[in-house]
JSON list of N, CA and C in Angstrom, two decimals:
[
{"chain": "A", "resi": 1, "resn": "MET", "atom": "N", "xyz": [-17.50, 76.82, 163.68]},
{"chain": "A", "resi": 1, "resn": "MET", "atom": "CA", "xyz": [-17.53, 75.41, 163.90]},
{"chain": "A", "resi": 1, "resn": "MET", "atom": "C", "xyz": [-18.99, 74.85, 163.54]},
{"chain": "A", "resi": 2, "resn": "ASN", "atom": "N", "xyz": [-18.89, 73.75, 163.55]},
{"chain": "A", "resi": 2, "resn": "ASN", "atom": "CA", "xyz": [-20.39, 73.72, 162.86]},
{"chain": "A", "resi": 2, "resn": "ASN", "atom": "C", "xyz": [-21.21, 72.61, 164.92]},
{"chain": "A", "resi": 3, "resn": "LYS", "atom": "N", "xyz": [-22.27, 73.35, 164.99]},
{"chain": "A", "resi": 3, "resn": "LYS", "atom": "CA", "xyz": [-22.67, 72.55, 166.30]},
{"chain": "A", "resi": 3, "resn": "LYS", "atom": "C", "xyz": [-22.35, 71.43, 166.61]},
{"chain": "A", "resi": 4, "resn": "LEU", "atom": "N", "xyz": [-23.55, 70.70, 165.15]},
{"chain": "A", "resi": 4, "resn": "LEU", "atom": "CA", "xyz": [-23.79, 69.61, 165.36]},
{"chain": "A", "resi": 4, "resn": "LEU", "atom": "C", "xyz": [-22.16, 68.80, 165.39]},
{"chain": "A", "resi": 5, "resn": "VAL", "atom": "N", "xyz": [-21.17, 68.87, 164.67]},
{"chain": "A", "resi": 5, "resn": "VAL", "atom": "CA", "xyz": [-19.26, 69.19, 164.37]},
{"chain": "A", "resi": 5, "resn": "VAL", "atom": "C", "xyz": [-19.07, 68.38, 165.56]},
{"chain": "A", "resi": 6, "resn": "SER", "atom": "N", "xyz": [-20.12, 70.05, 166.58]},
{"chain": "A", "resi": 6, "resn": "SER", "atom": "CA", "xyz": [-18.39, 69.93, 167.49]},
{"chain": "A", "resi": 6, "resn": "SER", "atom": "C", "xyz": [-19.52, 68.99, 168.63]},
{"chain": "A", "resi": 7, "resn": "LEU", "atom": "N", "xyz": [-20.83, 68.65, 168.35]},
{"chain": "A", "resi": 7, "resn": "LEU", "atom": "CA", "xyz": [-21.29, 67.99, 169.63]},
{"chain": "A", "resi": 7, "resn": "LEU", "atom": "C", "xyz": [-20.76, 66.15, 169.26]},
{"chain": "A", "resi": 8, "resn": "ALA", "atom": "N", "xyz": [-20.54, 66.34, 167.88]},
{"chain": "A", "resi": 8, "resn": "ALA", "atom": "CA", "xyz": [-19.53, 64.82, 167.49]},
{"chain": "A", "resi": 8, "resn": "ALA", "atom": "C", "xyz": [-18.83, 64.45, 168.08]},
{"chain": "A", "resi": 9, "resn": "LEU", "atom": "N", "xyz": [-17.92, 65.31, 168.08]},
{"chain": "A", "resi": 9, "resn": "LEU", "atom": "CA", "xyz": [-16.27, 65.67, 168.48]},
{"chain": "A", "resi": 9, "resn": "LEU", "atom": "C", "xyz": [-16.51, 65.47, 170.03]},
{"chain": "A", "resi": 10, "resn": "LEU", "atom": "N", "xyz": [-17.29, 66.26, 170.70]},
{"chain": "A", "resi": 10, "resn": "LEU", "atom": "CA", "xyz": [-16.73, 65.41, 172.31]},
{"chain": "A", "resi": 10, "resn": "LEU", "atom": "C", "xyz": [-17.79, 64.27, 172.90]},
{"chain": "A", "resi": 11, "resn": "VAL", "atom": "N", "xyz": [-18.66, 63.99, 171.98]},
{"chain": "A", "resi": 11, "resn": "VAL", "atom": "CA", "xyz": [-19.09, 62.69, 171.95]},
{"chain": "A", "resi": 11, "resn": "VAL", "atom": "C", "xyz": [-18.29, 61.77, 171.51]},
{"chain": "A", "resi": 12, "resn": "GLY", "atom": "N", "xyz": [-17.30, 61.69, 170.67]},
{"chain": "A", "resi": 12, "resn": "GLY", "atom": "CA", "xyz": [-16.93, 60.82, 170.01]},
{"chain": "A", "resi": 12, "resn": "GLY", "atom": "C", "xyz": [-15.07, 60.82, 170.92]},
{"chain": "A", "resi": 13, "resn": "GLY", "atom": "N", "xyz": [-14.51, 62.35, 171.31]},
{"chain": "A", "resi": 13, "resn": "GLY", "atom": "CA", "xyz": [-13.43, 62.54, 172.31]},
{"chain": "A", "resi": 13, "resn": "GLY", "atom": "C", "xyz": [-14.19, 61.49, 173.43]},
{"chain": "A", "resi": 14, "resn": "ILE", "atom": "N", "xyz": [-15.29, 61.37, 174.00]},
{"chain": "A", "resi": 14, "resn": "ILE", "atom": "CA", "xyz": [-15.35, 61.12, 175.46]},
{"chain": "A", "resi": 14, "resn": "ILE", "atom": "C", "xyz": [-15.80, 59.13, 175.52]},
{"chain": "A", "resi": 15, "resn": "VAL", "atom": "N", "xyz": [-15.99, 59.15, 174.25]},
{"chain": "A", "resi": 15, "resn": "VAL", "atom": "CA", "xyz": [-16.05, 57.34, 173.71]},
{"chain": "A", "resi": 15, "resn": "VAL", "atom": "C", "xyz": [-14.86, 56.77, 173.72]},
{"chain": "A", "resi": 16, "resn": "LEU", "atom": "N", "xyz": [-13.55, 57.76, 173.03]},
{"chain": "A", "resi": 16, "resn": "LEU", "atom": "CA", "xyz": [-12.71, 57.40, 173.54]},
{"chain": "A", "resi": 16, "resn": "LEU", "atom": "C", "xyz": [-11.73, 57.17, 174.43]},
{"chain": "A", "resi": 17, "resn": "ILE", "atom": "N", "xyz": [-12.10, 58.22, 175.37]},
{"chain": "A", "resi": 17, "resn": "ILE", "atom": "CA", "xyz": [-11.19, 58.11, 176.19]},
{"chain": "A", "resi": 17, "resn": "ILE", "atom": "C", "xyz": [-11.88, 56.81, 177.37]},
{"chain": "A", "resi": 18, "resn": "VAL", "atom": "N", "xyz": [-13.33, 56.55, 177.27]},
{"chain": "A", "resi": 18, "resn": "VAL", "atom": "CA", "xyz": [-14.03, 55.45, 177.56]},
{"chain": "A", "resi": 18, "resn": "VAL", "atom": "C", "xyz": [-12.55, 53.98, 177.59]},
{"chain": "A", "resi": 19, "resn": "ILE", "atom": "N", "xyz": [-12.50, 53.62, 176.48]},
{"chain": "A", "resi": 19, "resn": "ILE", "atom": "CA", "xyz": [-11.81, 53.14, 175.44]},
{"chain": "A", "resi": 19, "resn": "ILE", "atom": "C", "xyz": [-10.46, 52.53, 175.78]},
{"chain": "A", "resi": 20, "resn": "GLY", "atom": "N", "xyz": [-9.75, 53.90, 175.60]},
{"chain": "A", "resi": 20, "resn": "GLY", "atom": "CA", "xyz": [-8.64, 54.30, 176.58]},
{"chain": "A", "resi": 20, "resn": "GLY", "atom": "C", "xyz": [-8.15, 53.38, 177.34]},
{"chain": "A", "resi": 21, "resn": "ILE", "atom": "N", "xyz": [-9.11, 54.33, 178.07]},
{"chain": "A", "resi": 21, "resn": "ILE", "atom": "CA", "xyz": [-9.04, 53.40, 180.05]},
{"chain": "A", "resi": 21, "resn": "ILE", "atom": "C", "xyz": [-9.04, 52.07, 179.85]},
{"chain": "A", "resi": 22, "resn": "ASN", "atom": "N", "xyz": [-10.23, 51.40, 179.70]},
{"chain": "A", "resi": 22, "resn": "ASN", "atom": "CA", "xyz": [-10.22, 50.04, 179.46]},
{"chain": "A", "resi": 22, "resn": "ASN", "atom": "C", "xyz": [-9.09, 49.43, 179.06]},
{"chain": "A", "resi": 23, "resn": "ALA", "atom": "N", "xyz": [-8.65, 50.00, 177.31]},
{"chain": "A", "resi": 23, "resn": "ALA", "atom": "CA", "xyz": [-7.77, 49.21, 177.26]},
{"chain": "A", "resi": 23, "resn": "ALA", "atom": "C", "xyz": [-6.60, 49.30, 178.22]},
{"chain": "A", "resi": 24, "resn": "THR", "atom": "N", "xyz": [-5.93, 50.09, 178.93]},
{"chain": "A", "resi": 24, "resn": "THR", "atom": "CA", "xyz": [-5.10, 50.35, 179.83]},
{"chain": "A", "resi": 24, "resn": "THR", "atom": "C", "xyz": [-5.66, 49.55, 180.63]},
{"chain": "A", "resi": 25, "resn": "ASN", "atom": "N", "xyz": [-6.27, 48.51, 181.22]},
{"chain": "A", "resi": 25, "resn": "ASN", "atom": "CA", "xyz": [-6.50, 47.95, 182.10]},
{"chain": "A", "resi": 25, "resn": "ASN", "atom": "C", "xyz": [-6.74, 46.28, 181.43]},
{"chain": "A", "resi": 26, "resn": "SER", "atom": "N", "xyz": [-6.21, 45.76, 180.25]},
{"chain": "A", "resi": 26, "resn": "SER", "atom": "CA", "xyz": [-6.61, 44.85, 179.66]},
{"chain": "A", "resi": 26, "resn": "SER", "atom": "C", "xyz": [-5.40, 43.95, 179.50]},
{"chain": "A", "resi": 27, "resn": "PHE", "atom": "N", "xyz": [-5.27, 42.64, 179.30]},
{"chain": "A", "resi": 27, "resn": "PHE", "atom": "CA", "xyz": [-4.45, 42.47, 179.62]},
{"chain": "A", "resi": 27, "resn": "PHE", "atom": "C", "xyz": [-3.00, 42.42, 178.67]},
{"chain": "A", "resi": 28, "resn": "ASN", "atom": "N", "xyz": [-3.19, 42.59, 177.59]},
{"chain": "A", "resi": 28, "resn": "ASN", "atom": "CA", "xyz": [-2.08, 43.24, 177.12]},
{"chain": "A", "resi": 28, "resn": "ASN", "atom": "C", "xyz": [-1.34, 44.39, 177.47]},
{"chain": "A", "resi": 29, "resn": "SER", "atom": "N", "xyz": [-1.90, 45.29, 177.86]},
{"chain": "A", "resi": 29, "resn": "SER", "atom": "CA", "xyz": [-1.47, 46.57, 178.50]},
{"chain": "A", "resi": 29, "resn": "SER", "atom": "C", "xyz": [-0.95, 46.42, 179.72]},
{"chain": "A", "resi": 30, "resn": "ASP", "atom": "N", "xyz": [-1.13, 45.22, 180.78]},
{"chain": "A", "resi": 30, "resn": "ASP", "atom": "CA", "xyz": [-0.68, 44.27, 181.95]},
{"chain": "A", "resi": 30, "resn": "ASP", "atom": "C", "xyz": [0.59, 43.80, 181.41]},
{"chain": "A", "resi": 31, "resn": "VAL", "atom": "N", "xyz": [0.91, 42.85, 180.24]},
{"chain": "A", "resi": 31, "resn": "VAL", "atom": "CA", "xyz": [2.13, 42.69, 179.63]},
{"chain": "A", "resi": 31, "resn": "VAL", "atom": "C", "xyz": [3.21, 43.69, 179.46]},
{"chain": "A", "resi": 32, "resn": "SER", "atom": "N", "xyz": [2.75, 44.15, 178.79]},
{"chain": "A", "resi": 32, "resn": "SER", "atom": "CA", "xyz": [3.42, 45.83, 178.64]},
{"chain": "A", "resi": 32, "resn": "SER", "atom": "C", "xyz": [4.12, 47.18, 179.54]},
{"chain": "A", "resi": 33, "resn": "ARG", "atom": "N", "xyz": [3.23, 46.37, 180.44]},
{"chain": "A", "resi": 33, "resn": "ARG", "atom": "CA", "xyz": [3.46, 47.47, 181.68]},
{"chain": "A", "resi": 33, "resn": "ARG", "atom": "C", "xyz": [4.67, 46.47, 182.04]},
{"chain": "A", "resi": 34, "resn": "PHE", "atom": "N", "xyz": [4.65, 45.50, 182.52]},
{"chain": "A", "resi": 34, "resn": "PHE", "atom": "CA", "xyz": [5.13, 44.43, 183.08]},
{"chain": "A", "resi": 34, "resn": "PHE", "atom": "C", "xyz": [6.85, 44.85, 182.73]},
{"chain": "A", "resi": 35, "resn": "PHE", "atom": "N", "xyz": [6.64, 44.79, 181.23]},
{"chain": "A", "resi": 35, "resn": "PHE", "atom": "CA", "xyz": [8.35, 44.78, 180.86]},
{"chain": "A", "resi": 35, "resn": "PHE", "atom": "C", "xyz": [8.27, 46.15, 180.91]},
{"chain": "A", "resi": 36, "resn": "THR", "atom": "N", "xyz": [8.07, 46.89, 180.22]},
{"chain": "A", "resi": 36, "resn": "THR", "atom": "CA", "xyz": [8.13, 48.39, 179.79]},
{"chain": "A", "resi": 36, "resn": "THR", "atom": "C", "xyz": [8.03, 49.46, 180.87]},
{"chain": "A", "resi": 37, "resn": "GLY", "atom": "N", "xyz": [7.25, 49.05, 181.65]},
{"chain": "A", "resi": 37, "resn": "GLY", "atom": "CA", "xyz": [6.57, 50.05, 182.93]},
{"chain": "A", "resi": 37, "resn": "GLY", "atom": "C", "xyz": [5.57, 51.22, 182.11]},
{"chain": "A", "resi": 38, "resn": "SER", "atom": "N", "xyz": [5.28, 50.89, 181.17]},
{"chain": "A", "resi": 38, "resn": "SER", "atom": "CA", "xyz": [3.95, 51.67, 180.45]},
{"chain": "A", "resi": 38, "resn": "SER", "atom": "C", "xyz": [3.21, 51.10, 179.82]},
{"chain": "A", "resi": 39, "resn": "PRO", "atom": "N", "xyz": [1.42, 51.03, 179.51]},
{"chain": "A", "resi": 39, "resn": "PRO", "atom": "CA", "xyz": [0.67, 50.76, 178.95]},
{"chain": "A", "resi": 39, "resn": "PRO", "atom": "C", "xyz": [1.16, 50.58, 177.41]},
{"chain": "A", "resi": 40, "resn": "THR", "atom": "N", "xyz": [0.55, 50.03, 176.35]},
{"chain": "A", "resi": 40, "resn": "THR", "atom": "CA", "xyz": [0.14, 49.97, 175.20]},
{"chain": "A", "resi": 40, "resn": "THR", "atom": "C", "xyz": [0.74, 50.66, 174.55]},
{"chain": "A", "resi": 41, "resn": "ASP", "atom": "N", "xyz": [1.06, 51.13, 173.60]},
{"chain": "A", "resi": 41, "resn": "ASP", "atom": "CA", "xyz": [1.16, 52.65, 173.03]},
{"chain": "A", "resi": 41, "resn": "ASP", "atom": "C", "xyz": [-0.82, 52.88, 172.45]},
{"chain": "A", "resi": 42, "resn": "LYS", "atom": "N", "xyz": [-1.30, 51.91, 171.70]},
{"chain": "A", "resi": 42, "resn": "LYS", "atom": "CA", "xyz": [-2.34, 51.80, 171.45]},
{"chain": "A", "resi": 42, "resn": "LYS", "atom": "C", "xyz": [-3.26, 52.58, 172.31]},
{"chain": "A", "resi": 43, "resn": "ALA", "atom": "N", "xyz": [-3.43, 52.15, 173.80]},
{"chain": "A", "resi": 43, "resn": "ALA", "atom": "CA", "xyz": [-4.13, 52.59, 174.60]},
{"chain": "A", "resi": 43, "resn": "ALA", "atom": "C", "xyz": [-3.62, 54.28, 174.85]},
{"chain": "A", "resi": 44, "resn": "ILE", "atom": "N", "xyz": [-2.14, 54.70, 175.07]},
{"chain": "A", "resi": 44, "resn": "ILE", "atom": "CA", "xyz": [-2.27, 56.09, 174.61]},
{"chain": "A", "resi": 44, "resn": "ILE", "atom": "C", "xyz": [-2.80, 56.72, 174.63]},
{"chain": "A", "resi": 45, "resn": "TRP", "atom": "N", "xyz": [-2.58, 56.41, 172.80]},
{"chain": "A", "resi": 45, "resn": "TRP", "atom": "CA", "xyz": [-3.40, 56.99, 171.28]},
{"chain": "A", "resi": 45, "resn": "TRP", "atom": "C", "xyz": [-4.60, 57.97, 171.20]},
{"chain": "A", "resi": 46, "resn": "MET", "atom": "N", "xyz": [-5.27, 56.78, 172.49]},
{"chain": "A", "resi": 46, "resn": "MET", "atom": "CA", "xyz": [-6.58, 56.74, 172.30]},
{"chain": "A", "resi": 46, "resn": "MET", "atom": "C", "xyz": [-6.71, 57.44, 173.62]},
{"chain": "A", "resi": 47, "resn": "LEU", "atom": "N", "xyz": [-5.70, 57.98, 174.56]},
{"chain": "A", "resi": 47, "resn": "LEU", "atom": "CA", "xyz": [-6.57, 58.45, 175.46]},
{"chain": "A", "resi": 47, "resn": "LEU", "atom": "C", "xyz": [-6.28, 59.89, 175.16]},
{"chain": "A", "resi": 48, "resn": "ILE", "atom": "N", "xyz": [-5.35, 60.19, 174.45]},
{"chain": "A", "resi": 48, "resn": "ILE", "atom": "CA", "xyz": [-4.26, 61.16, 174.08]},
{"chain": "A", "resi": 48, "resn": "ILE", "atom": "C", "xyz": [-5.60, 62.03, 173.08]},
{"chain": "A", "resi": 49, "resn": "GLY", "atom": "N", "xyz": [-5.45, 61.14, 172.08]},
{"chain": "A", "resi": 49, "resn": "GLY", "atom": "CA", "xyz": [-6.52, 61.71, 170.99]},
{"chain": "A", "resi": 49, "resn": "GLY", "atom": "C", "xyz": [-8.91, 61.73, 171.58]},
{"chain": "A", "resi": 50, "resn": "GLY", "atom": "N", "xyz": [-9.23, 61.26, 172.86]},
{"chain": "A", "resi": 50, "resn": "GLY", "atom": "CA", "xyz": [-10.26, 61.41, 173.02]},
{"chain": "A", "resi": 50, "resn": "GLY", "atom": "C", "xyz": [-9.87, 62.52, 174.09]},
{"chain": "A", "resi": 51, "resn": "VAL", "atom": "N", "xyz": [-8.76, 62.55, 174.60]},
{"chain": "A", "resi": 51, "resn": "VAL", "atom": "CA", "xyz": [-8.68, 64.29, 175.29]},
{"chain": "A", "resi": 51, "resn": "VAL", "atom": "C", "xyz": [-8.67, 65.51, 174.24]},
{"chain": "A", "resi": 52, "resn": "VAL", "atom": "N", "xyz": [-8.35, 65.09, 173.23]},
{"chain": "A", "resi": 52, "resn": "VAL", "atom": "CA", "xyz": [-8.16, 66.03, 172.24]},
{"chain": "A", "resi": 52, "resn": "VAL", "atom": "C", "xyz": [-9.04, 66.64, 171.28]},
{"chain": "A", "resi": 53, "resn": "ALA", "atom": "N", "xyz": [-10.28, 65.46, 171.57]},
{"chain": "A", "resi": 53, "resn": "ALA", "atom": "CA", "xyz": [-10.93, 65.54, 170.48]},
{"chain": "A", "resi": 53, "resn": "ALA", "atom": "C", "xyz": [-12.44, 65.76, 171.39]},
{"chain": "A", "resi": 54, "resn": "ALA", "atom": "N", "xyz": [-12.32, 65.88, 172.21]},
{"chain": "A", "resi": 54, "resn": "ALA", "atom": "CA", "xyz": [-13.30, 65.94, 173.32]},
{"chain": "A", "resi": 54, "resn": "ALA", "atom": "C", "xyz": [-13.18, 68.20, 173.54]},
{"chain": "A", "resi": 55, "resn": "ALA", "atom": "N", "xyz": [-12.23, 68.12, 174.36]},
{"chain": "A", "resi": 55, "resn": "ALA", "atom": "CA", "xyz": [-11.61, 69.04, 174.31]},
{"chain": "A", "resi": 55, "resn": "ALA", "atom": "C", "xyz": [-12.15, 70.26, 173.46]},
{"chain": "A", "resi": 56, "resn": "LEU", "atom": "N", "xyz": [-11.71, 69.88, 171.93]},
{"chain": "A", "resi": 56, "resn": "LEU", "atom": "CA", "xyz": [-12.42, 70.96, 170.74]},
{"chain": "A", "resi": 56, "resn": "LEU", "atom": "C", "xyz": [-13.44, 70.97, 170.70]},
{"chain": "A", "resi": 57, "resn": "GLY", "atom": "N", "xyz": [-14.28, 69.60, 170.54]},
{"chain": "A", "resi": 57, "resn": "GLY", "atom": "CA", "xyz": [-15.57, 69.54, 171.58]},
{"chain": "A", "resi": 57, "resn": "GLY", "atom": "C", "xyz": [-16.55, 70.68, 172.09]},
{"chain": "A", "resi": 58, "resn": "LEU", "atom": "N", "xyz": [-15.66, 70.63, 173.28]},
{"chain": "A", "resi": 58, "resn": "LEU", "atom": "CA", "xyz": [-16.01, 71.18, 174.34]},
{"chain": "A", "resi": 58, "resn": "LEU", "atom": "C", "xyz": [-16.32, 72.90, 173.43]},
{"chain": "A", "resi": 59, "resn": "ALA", "atom": "N", "xyz": [-15.15, 72.91, 173.06]},
{"chain": "A", "resi": 59, "resn": "ALA", "atom": "CA", "xyz": [-14.87, 74.36, 172.74]},
{"chain": "A", "resi": 59, "resn": "ALA", "atom": "C", "xyz": [-15.75, 74.76, 171.51]},
{"chain": "A", "resi": 60, "resn": "GLY", "atom": "N", "xyz": [-15.85, 74.12, 170.81]},
{"chain": "A", "resi": 60, "resn": "GLY", "atom": "CA", "xyz": [-17.10, 74.85, 169.48]},
{"chain": "A", "resi": 60, "resn": "GLY", "atom": "C", "xyz": [-18.24, 74.44, 170.17]},
{"chain": "A", "resi": 61, "resn": "THR", "atom": "N", "xyz": [-18.41, 73.60, 171.13]},
{"chain": "A", "resi": 61, "resn": "THR", "atom": "CA", "xyz": [-20.24, 73.51, 171.97]},
{"chain": "A", "resi": 61, "resn": "THR", "atom": "C", "xyz": [-20.38, 75.36, 172.78]},
{"chain": "A", "resi": 62, "resn": "LEU", "atom": "N", "xyz": [-19.15, 75.57, 173.63]},
{"chain": "A", "resi": 62, "resn": "LEU", "atom": "CA", "xyz": [-18.76, 76.31, 174.23]},
{"chain": "A", "resi": 62, "resn": "LEU", "atom": "C", "xyz": [-19.10, 77.85, 173.29]},
{"chain": "A", "resi": 63, "resn": "ARG", "atom": "N", "xyz": [-18.37, 77.89, 172.53]},
{"chain": "A", "resi": 63, "resn": "ARG", "atom": "CA", "xyz": [-18.04, 78.71, 171.65]},
{"chain": "A", "resi": 63, "resn": "ARG", "atom": "C", "xyz": [-19.82, 79.84, 170.50]},
{"chain": "A", "resi": 64, "resn": "GLY", "atom": "N", "xyz": [-20.32, 78.13, 170.41]},
{"chain": "A", "resi": 64, "resn": "GLY", "atom": "CA", "xyz": [-20.97, 77.90, 169.54]},
{"chain": "A", "resi": 64, "resn": "GLY", "atom": "C", "xyz": [-21.14, 78.60, 167.85]},
{"chain": "A", "resi": 65, "resn": "SER", "atom": "N", "xyz": [-21.79, 78.70, 167.54]},
{"chain": "A", "resi": 65, "resn": "SER", "atom": "CA", "xyz": [-21.80, 78.61, 165.85]},
{"chain": "A", "resi": 65, "resn": "SER", "atom": "C", "xyz": [-22.14, 80.46, 165.78]},
{"chain": "A", "resi": 66, "resn": "LYS", "atom": "N", "xyz": [-21.80, 81.24, 164.39]},
{"chain": "A", "resi": 66, "resn": "LYS", "atom": "CA", "xyz": [-22.10, 82.23, 164.40]},
{"chain": "A", "resi": 66, "resn": "LYS", "atom": "C", "xyz": [-23.09, 82.32, 162.48]},
{"chain": "A", "resi": 67, "resn": "ALA", "atom": "N", "xyz": [-23.35, 80.96, 162.34]},
{"chain": "A", "resi": 67, "resn": "ALA", "atom": "CA", "xyz": [-24.19, 81.20, 160.91]},
{"chain": "A", "resi": 67, "resn": "ALA", "atom": "C", "xyz": [-25.60, 81.14, 161.78]}
]
């Protein structure tokens, strides 16, 4: 994996995690949490996508490129 792509995935993953955390604290998530016991699906998917992207980016950055 290209080092630039890995860094972009890492940064994008961190941004998604931050946005996901903010989304879990939003009014919509509070209403959803009141009725269902969990935050909105959008917030959960942002957190999951952020963690996956950050992990792939970190692994690619630490591994380095052979080219």
